[in-house]
Coordinates of C-alpha atoms and ligand atoms in Angstrom, one line a residue:
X5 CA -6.7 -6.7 9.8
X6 CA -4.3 -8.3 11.9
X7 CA -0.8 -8.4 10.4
X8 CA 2.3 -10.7 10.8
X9 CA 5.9 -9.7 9.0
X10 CA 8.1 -12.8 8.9
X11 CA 11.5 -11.8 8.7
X12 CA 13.6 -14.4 7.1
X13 CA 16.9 -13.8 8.0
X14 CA 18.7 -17.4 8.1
X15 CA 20.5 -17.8 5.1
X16 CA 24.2 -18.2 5.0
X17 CA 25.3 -15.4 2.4
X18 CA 27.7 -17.1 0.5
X19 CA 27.4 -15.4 -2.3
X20 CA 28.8 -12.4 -0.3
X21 CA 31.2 -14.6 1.0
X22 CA 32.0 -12.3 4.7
X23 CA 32.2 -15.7 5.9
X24 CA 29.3 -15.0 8.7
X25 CA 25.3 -15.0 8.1
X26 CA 24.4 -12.2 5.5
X27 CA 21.9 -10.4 8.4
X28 CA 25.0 -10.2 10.4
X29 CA 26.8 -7.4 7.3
X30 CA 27.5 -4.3 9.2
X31 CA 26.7 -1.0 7.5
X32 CA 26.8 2.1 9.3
X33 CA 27.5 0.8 12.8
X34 CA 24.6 -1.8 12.4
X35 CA 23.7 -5.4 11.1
X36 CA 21.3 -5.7 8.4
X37 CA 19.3 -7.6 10.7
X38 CA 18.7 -4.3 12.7
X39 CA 18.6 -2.2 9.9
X40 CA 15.8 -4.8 8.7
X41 CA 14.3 -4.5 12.6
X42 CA 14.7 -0.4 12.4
X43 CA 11.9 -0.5 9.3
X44 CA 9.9 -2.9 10.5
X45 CA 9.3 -0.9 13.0
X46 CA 8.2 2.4 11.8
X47 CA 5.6 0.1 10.0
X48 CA 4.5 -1.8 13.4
X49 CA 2.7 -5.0 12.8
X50 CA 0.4 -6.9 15.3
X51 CA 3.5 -9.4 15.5
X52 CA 7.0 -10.1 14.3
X53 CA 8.4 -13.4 13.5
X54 CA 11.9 -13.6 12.9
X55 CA 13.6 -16.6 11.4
X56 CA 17.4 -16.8 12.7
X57 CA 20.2 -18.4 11.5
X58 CA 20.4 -21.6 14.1
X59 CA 23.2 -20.4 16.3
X60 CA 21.6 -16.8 16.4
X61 CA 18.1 -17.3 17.9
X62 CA 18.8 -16.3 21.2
X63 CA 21.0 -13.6 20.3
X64 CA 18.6 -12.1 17.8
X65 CA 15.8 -12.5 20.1
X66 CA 17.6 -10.4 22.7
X67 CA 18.7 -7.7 20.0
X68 CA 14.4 -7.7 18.3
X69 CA 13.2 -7.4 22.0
X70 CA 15.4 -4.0 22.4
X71 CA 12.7 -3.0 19.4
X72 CA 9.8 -3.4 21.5
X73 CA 7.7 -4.9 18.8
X74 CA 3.7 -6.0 20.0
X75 CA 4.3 -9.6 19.9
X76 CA 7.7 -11.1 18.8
X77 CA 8.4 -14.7 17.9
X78 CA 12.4 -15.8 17.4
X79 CA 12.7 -19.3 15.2
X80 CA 15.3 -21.2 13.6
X81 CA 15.4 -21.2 9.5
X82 CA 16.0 -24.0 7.8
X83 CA 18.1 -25.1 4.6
X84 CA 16.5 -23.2 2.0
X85 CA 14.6 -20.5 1.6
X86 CA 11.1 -21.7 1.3
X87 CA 12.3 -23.9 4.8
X88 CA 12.6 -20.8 6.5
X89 CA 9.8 -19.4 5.3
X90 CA 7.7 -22.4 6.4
X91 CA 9.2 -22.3 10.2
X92 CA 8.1 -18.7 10.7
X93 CA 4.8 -19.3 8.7
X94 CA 4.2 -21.9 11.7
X95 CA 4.1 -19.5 14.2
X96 CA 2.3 -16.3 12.5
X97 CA -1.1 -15.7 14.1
X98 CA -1.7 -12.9 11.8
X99 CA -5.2 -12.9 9.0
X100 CA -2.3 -11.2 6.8
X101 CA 1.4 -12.2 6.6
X102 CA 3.8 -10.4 4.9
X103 CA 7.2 -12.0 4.2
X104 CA 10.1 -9.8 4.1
X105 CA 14.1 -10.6 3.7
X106 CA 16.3 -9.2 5.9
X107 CA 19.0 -9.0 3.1
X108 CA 16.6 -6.1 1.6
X109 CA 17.0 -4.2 5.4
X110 CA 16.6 -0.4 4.1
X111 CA 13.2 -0.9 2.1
X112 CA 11.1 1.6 3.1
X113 CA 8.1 1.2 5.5
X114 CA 5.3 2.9 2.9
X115 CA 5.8 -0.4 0.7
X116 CA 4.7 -2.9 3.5
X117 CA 1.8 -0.2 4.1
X118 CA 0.7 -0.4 0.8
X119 CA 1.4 -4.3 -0.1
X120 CA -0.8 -4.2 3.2
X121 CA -3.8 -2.6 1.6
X122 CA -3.3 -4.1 -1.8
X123 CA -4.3 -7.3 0.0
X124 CA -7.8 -6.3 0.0
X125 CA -7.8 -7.5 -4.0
X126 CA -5.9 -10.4 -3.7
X127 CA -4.7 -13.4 -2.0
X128 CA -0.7 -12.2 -2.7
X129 CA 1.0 -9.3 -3.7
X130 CA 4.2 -8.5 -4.5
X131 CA 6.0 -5.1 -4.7
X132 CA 7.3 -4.4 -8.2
X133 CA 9.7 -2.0 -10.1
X134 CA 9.8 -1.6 -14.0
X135 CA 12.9 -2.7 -15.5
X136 CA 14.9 0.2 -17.1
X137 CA 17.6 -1.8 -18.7
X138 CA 17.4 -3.7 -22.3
X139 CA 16.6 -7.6 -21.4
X140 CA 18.2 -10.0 -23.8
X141 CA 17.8 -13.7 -23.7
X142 CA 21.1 -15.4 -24.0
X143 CA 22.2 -18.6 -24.4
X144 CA 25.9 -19.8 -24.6
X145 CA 27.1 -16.5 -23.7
X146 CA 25.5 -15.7 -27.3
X147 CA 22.4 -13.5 -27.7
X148 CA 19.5 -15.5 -28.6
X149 CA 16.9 -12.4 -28.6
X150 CA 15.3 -9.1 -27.1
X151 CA 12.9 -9.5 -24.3
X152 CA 10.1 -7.4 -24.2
X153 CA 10.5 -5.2 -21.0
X154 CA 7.2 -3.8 -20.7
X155 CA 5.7 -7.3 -19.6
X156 CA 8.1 -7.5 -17.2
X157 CA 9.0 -6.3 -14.0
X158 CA 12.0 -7.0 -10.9
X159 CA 10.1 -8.5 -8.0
X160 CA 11.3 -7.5 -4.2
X161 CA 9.8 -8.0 -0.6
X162 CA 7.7 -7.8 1.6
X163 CA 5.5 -10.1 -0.3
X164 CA 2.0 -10.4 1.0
X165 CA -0.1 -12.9 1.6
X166 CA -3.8 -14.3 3.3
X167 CA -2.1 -16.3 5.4
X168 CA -4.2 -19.4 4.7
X169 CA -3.4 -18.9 1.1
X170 CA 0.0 -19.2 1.8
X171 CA -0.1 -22.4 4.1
X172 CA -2.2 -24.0 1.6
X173 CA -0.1 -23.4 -0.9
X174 CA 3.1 -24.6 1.1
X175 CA 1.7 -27.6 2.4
X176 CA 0.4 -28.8 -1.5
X177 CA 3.9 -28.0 -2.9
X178 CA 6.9 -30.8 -3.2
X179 CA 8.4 -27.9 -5.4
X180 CA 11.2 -25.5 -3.8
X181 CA 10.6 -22.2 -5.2
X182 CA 13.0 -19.0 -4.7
X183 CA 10.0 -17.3 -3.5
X184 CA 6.3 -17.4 -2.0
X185 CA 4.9 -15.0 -5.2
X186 CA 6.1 -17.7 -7.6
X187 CA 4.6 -20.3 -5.4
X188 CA 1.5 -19.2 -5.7
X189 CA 1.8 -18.3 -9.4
X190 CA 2.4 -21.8 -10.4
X191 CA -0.9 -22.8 -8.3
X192 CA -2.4 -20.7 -10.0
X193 CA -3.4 -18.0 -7.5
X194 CA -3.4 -14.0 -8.8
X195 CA -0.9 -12.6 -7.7
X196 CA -1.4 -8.2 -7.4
X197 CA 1.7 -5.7 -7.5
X198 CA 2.3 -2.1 -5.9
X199 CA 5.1 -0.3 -6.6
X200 CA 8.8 -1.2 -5.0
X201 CA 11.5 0.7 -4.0
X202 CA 15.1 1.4 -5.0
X203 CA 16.2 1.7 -1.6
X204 CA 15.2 -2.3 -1.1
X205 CA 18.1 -3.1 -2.8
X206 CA 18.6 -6.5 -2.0
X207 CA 22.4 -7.5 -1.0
X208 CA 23.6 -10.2 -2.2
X209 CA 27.2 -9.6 -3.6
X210 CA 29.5 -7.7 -2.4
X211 CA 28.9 -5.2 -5.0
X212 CA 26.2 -5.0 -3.7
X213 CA 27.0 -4.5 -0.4
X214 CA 29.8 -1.6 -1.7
X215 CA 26.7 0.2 -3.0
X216 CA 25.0 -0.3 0.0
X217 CA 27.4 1.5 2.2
X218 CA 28.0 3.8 -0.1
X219 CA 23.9 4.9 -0.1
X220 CA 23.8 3.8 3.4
X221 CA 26.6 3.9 5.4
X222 CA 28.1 6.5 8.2
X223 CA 30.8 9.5 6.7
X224 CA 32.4 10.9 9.4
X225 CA 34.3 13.9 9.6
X226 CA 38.1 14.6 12.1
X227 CA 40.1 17.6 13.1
X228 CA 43.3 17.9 14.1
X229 CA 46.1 20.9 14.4
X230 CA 49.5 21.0 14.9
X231 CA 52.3 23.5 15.2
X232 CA 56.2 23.4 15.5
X233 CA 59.3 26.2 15.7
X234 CA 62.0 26.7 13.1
X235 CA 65.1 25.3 14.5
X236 CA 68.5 26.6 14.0
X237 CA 69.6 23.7 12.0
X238 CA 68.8 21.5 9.1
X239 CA 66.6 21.7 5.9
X240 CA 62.5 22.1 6.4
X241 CA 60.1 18.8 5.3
X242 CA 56.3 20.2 5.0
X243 CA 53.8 18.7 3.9
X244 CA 55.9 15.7 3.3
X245 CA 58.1 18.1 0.9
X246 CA 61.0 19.2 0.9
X247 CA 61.9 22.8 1.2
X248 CA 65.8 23.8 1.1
X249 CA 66.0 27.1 1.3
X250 CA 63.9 27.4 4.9
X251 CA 65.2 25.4 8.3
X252 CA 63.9 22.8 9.5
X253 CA 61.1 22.6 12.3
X254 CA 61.6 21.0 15.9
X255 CA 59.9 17.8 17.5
X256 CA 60.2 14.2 18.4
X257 CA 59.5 13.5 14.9
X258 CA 60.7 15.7 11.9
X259 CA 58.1 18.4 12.7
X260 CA 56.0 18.6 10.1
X261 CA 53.1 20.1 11.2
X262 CA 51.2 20.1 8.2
X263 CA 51.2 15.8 8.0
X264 CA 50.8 15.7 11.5
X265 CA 47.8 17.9 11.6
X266 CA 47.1 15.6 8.7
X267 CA 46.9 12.4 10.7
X268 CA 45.0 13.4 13.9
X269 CA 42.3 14.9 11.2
X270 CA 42.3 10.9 10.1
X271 CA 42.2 8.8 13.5
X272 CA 39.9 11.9 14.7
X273 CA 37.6 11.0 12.2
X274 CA 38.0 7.4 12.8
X275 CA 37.5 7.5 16.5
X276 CA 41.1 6.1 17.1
X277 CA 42.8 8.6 19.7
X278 CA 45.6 10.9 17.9
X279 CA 49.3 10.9 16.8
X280 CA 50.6 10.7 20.4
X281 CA 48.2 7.9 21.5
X282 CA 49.4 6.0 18.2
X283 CA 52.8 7.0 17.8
X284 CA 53.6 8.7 20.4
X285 CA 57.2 9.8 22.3
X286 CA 57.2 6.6 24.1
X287 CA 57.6 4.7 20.6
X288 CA 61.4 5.0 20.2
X289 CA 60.7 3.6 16.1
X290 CA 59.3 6.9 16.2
X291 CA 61.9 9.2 17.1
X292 CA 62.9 11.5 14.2
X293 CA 60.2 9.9 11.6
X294 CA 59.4 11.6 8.2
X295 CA 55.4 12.9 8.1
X296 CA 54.4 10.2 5.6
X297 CA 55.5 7.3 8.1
X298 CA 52.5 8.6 10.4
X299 CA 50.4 9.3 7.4
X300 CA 50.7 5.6 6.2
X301 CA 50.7 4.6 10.0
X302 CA 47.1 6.2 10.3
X303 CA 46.0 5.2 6.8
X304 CA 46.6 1.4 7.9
X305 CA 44.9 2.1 11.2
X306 CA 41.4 3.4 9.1
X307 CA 41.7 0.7 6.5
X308 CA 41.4 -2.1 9.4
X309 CA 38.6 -0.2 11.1
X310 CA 36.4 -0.5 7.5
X311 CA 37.2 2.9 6.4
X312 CA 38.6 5.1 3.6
X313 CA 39.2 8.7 2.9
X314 CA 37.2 10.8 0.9
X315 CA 39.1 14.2 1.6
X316 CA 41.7 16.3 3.0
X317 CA 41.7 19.9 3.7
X318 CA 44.6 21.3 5.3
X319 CA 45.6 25.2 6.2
X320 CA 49.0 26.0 7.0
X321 CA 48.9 29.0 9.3
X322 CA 52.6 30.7 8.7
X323 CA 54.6 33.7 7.6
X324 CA 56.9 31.1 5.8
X325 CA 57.6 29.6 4.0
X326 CA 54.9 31.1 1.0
X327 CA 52.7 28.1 0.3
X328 CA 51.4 29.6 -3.3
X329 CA 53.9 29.0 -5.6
X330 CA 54.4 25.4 -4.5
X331 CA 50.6 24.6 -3.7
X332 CA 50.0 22.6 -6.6
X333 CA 53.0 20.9 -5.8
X334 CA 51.9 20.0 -2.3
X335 CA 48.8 18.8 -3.2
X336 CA 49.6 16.3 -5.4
X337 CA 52.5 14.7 -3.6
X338 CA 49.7 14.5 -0.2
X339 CA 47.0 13.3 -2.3
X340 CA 49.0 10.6 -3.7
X341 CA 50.0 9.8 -0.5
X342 CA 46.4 9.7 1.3
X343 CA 45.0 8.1 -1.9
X344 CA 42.3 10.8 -2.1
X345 CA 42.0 15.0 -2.9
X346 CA 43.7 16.8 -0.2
X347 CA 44.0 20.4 -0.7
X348 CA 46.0 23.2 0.7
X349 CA 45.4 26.6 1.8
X350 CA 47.5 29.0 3.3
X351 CA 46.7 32.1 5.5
X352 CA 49.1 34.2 8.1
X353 CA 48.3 35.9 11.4
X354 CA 48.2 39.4 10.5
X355 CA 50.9 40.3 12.7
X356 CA 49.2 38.5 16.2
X357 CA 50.7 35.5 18.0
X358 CA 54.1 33.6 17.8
X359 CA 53.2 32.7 13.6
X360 CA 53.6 36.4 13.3
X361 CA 57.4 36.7 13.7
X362 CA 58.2 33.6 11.4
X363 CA 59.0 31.5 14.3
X364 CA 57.1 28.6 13.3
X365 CA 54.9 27.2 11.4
X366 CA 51.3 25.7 12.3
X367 CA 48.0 23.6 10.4
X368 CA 44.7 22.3 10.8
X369 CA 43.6 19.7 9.1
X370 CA 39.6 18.4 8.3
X371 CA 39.6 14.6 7.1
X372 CA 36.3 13.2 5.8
X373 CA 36.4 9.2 6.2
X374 CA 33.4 6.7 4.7
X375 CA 33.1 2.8 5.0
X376 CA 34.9 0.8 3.0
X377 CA 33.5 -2.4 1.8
Ligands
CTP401 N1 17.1 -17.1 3.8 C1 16.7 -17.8 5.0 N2 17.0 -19.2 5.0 C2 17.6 -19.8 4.0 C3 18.1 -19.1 2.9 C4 17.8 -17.7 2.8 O1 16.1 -17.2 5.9 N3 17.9 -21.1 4.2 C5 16.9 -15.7 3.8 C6 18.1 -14.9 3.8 O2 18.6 -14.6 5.1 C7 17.7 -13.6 3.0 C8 16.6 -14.0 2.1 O3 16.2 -15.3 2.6 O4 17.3 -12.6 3.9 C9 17.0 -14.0 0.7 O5 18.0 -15.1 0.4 P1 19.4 -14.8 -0.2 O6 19.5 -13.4 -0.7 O7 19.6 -15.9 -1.2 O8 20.3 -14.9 1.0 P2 21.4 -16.0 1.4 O9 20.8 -17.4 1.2 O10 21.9 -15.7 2.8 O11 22.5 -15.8 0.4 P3 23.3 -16.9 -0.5 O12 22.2 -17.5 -1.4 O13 24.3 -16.1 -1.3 O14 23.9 -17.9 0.4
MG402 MG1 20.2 -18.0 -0.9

């Protein structure tokens, strides 16, 4: 049968409070919206009608077209829920209509398959999942009693519909209902379920949308190396430590090639150039800087692009000084400084190249990075 998906994607999210449309959230390098788009797609109805916040329609009609759906239809919501359902309703064509929120974008494609076919039985149907937790009615912030789970279930989307069933139903109602299902419960149409999904988790606070990225969202993964001569002068910083009994390395900065290596391995992962783009030679502020002041230079530079650190390796490739006895040493004065595990590792050259002869002392550094919320 001929099947519409009405994508309501109008409302203002102000319970996640990002102070712009909730479809407009950005997880993994793309708006719910298009995550939304993304599964609607692999399902591929007969026609699409999207419901856009007011100021979005063109915008979201341009970004739905790059989808190549069969037949799309861009609208305007209105101010609730049931509003916007009621302006997409008006232009699906569709025997069948299955209305989906865009806040839920990542619920699998098999669920509007088989609220699809459930339809067969029923004039709506709603996908379901069984509720694990112990309910408890509560009243006054006191416990009034235990619900009894097994009659109950948590309801999600795409709820499905015959589409004159619905429009019937929305034209007898003076009743604003937070959605179609209970619409049509309390006119007293049957109302089928199939079996939900987890991943249709719908965001709505911004724990929500933490857990979200966290399931959802891009890692991404930097490299970076560095390497520095012993001078004949001064005491040796590594790893952000000091170490008196060795000289100090050369460079602009204070040579530490192990937090150096340590911050290209960041803004690599991030995408943001490397130490000398950032803080390079031409950055007087720079001159002579301790490791960590790049560290917490790149740090800053992740946590505006919506990213934070999951790990650090670093390997110091040297004849000195001898990281063992000080490893545990090292790693927790970086991790506290990165805010996350970084561990060290240490390995000489086996007599080859200019780490051989203890002339300097050389890293490379892996950074994994994920999205912050
Ligand atoms: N929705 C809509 N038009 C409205 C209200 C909601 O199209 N006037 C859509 C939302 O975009 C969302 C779905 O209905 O995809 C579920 O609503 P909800 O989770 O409440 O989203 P918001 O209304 O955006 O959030 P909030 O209530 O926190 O403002
Ligand atoms: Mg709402």
């Amino acid at each position: 049968m001929f099947t519409s998906v009405v994508l309501v994607a109008a409302g203002k999210g102000e319970r996640l409070g990002l102070g712009v449309p909730k479809a407009e959230a950005v997880i993994g390098g793309k708006t719910l919206f298009e995550h939304a788009l993304q599964t609607i797609k692999a399902f591929d109805p007969a026609q699409l009608v999207v419901v856009a916040p007011a100021s979005l329609v063109e915008n979201y009609r341009q970004i739905a077209t790059g989808f190549s759906f069969q037949s799309l239809e861009v609208v305007a919501g209105g101010e609730t829920r049931q509003d916007s359902v009621s302006n997409g309703l008006s232009k699906a064509t569709g025997e069948l209509v299955l209305v989906h929120d865009a806040a839920r974008a990542f619920m699998p494609s098999e669920v509007f398959t088989s609220v699809t076919k459930a339809l067969t039985g029923y004039d709506c149907v709603i996908p379901a999942l069984p509720v694990t937790d112990t309910l408890k009615s509560v009243a006054d912030g006191e416990v009034s009693g235990t619900v009894d789970r097994s009659t109950t279930v948590r309801s999600q989307t795409p709820q499905g519909f015959k589409t004159a069933a619905l429009r019937a139903a929305l034209t007898q109602t003076n009743s604003n209902f937070t959605d179609e299902a209970a619409l049509m419960e309390s006119q007293g149409f049957k109302v089928g379920t199939v079996l939900g999904s987890e991943l249709g988790l719908k965001v709505t606070t911004p724990q929500d949308l933490e857990w979200a990225k966290l399931r959802f969202g891009i890692a991404r993964t930097g490299i970076g190396t560095d390497a520095h001569r012993f001078s004949e002068a001064g005491t040796l910083t590594l790893g952000c430590i000091s170490w008196p009994e060795h000289l100090a390395l050369e460079g602009h900065s204070d040579g530490d090639s192990v937090a150096h290596a340590i911050v290209d391995s960041l803004l690599g992962a991030a995408g943001l150039g490397d130490i000398g783009s950032n803080f390079g030679v031409d950055r007087p502020e720079y001159s002579g800087a301790a490791g960590k002041v790049f560290i917490k230079g790149a740090l800053e530079l992740i946590k505006q692009a919506g990213l934070e650190v999951v790990n650090v390796s670093v390997q110091v490739i040297a004849d000195k000084p001898k990281i063992g006895p000080r490893r545990g040493e090292l790693e927790a004065a970086l991790s506290e400084l990165v805010g996350a595990p970084v561990s060290v590792l240490a390995t000489t050259t086996d007599g080859l190249g200019f780490l051989a002869d203890a002339r300097g002392v050389a890293a490379v550094a892996t950074a994994l990075l994920r999205e912050r919320s």
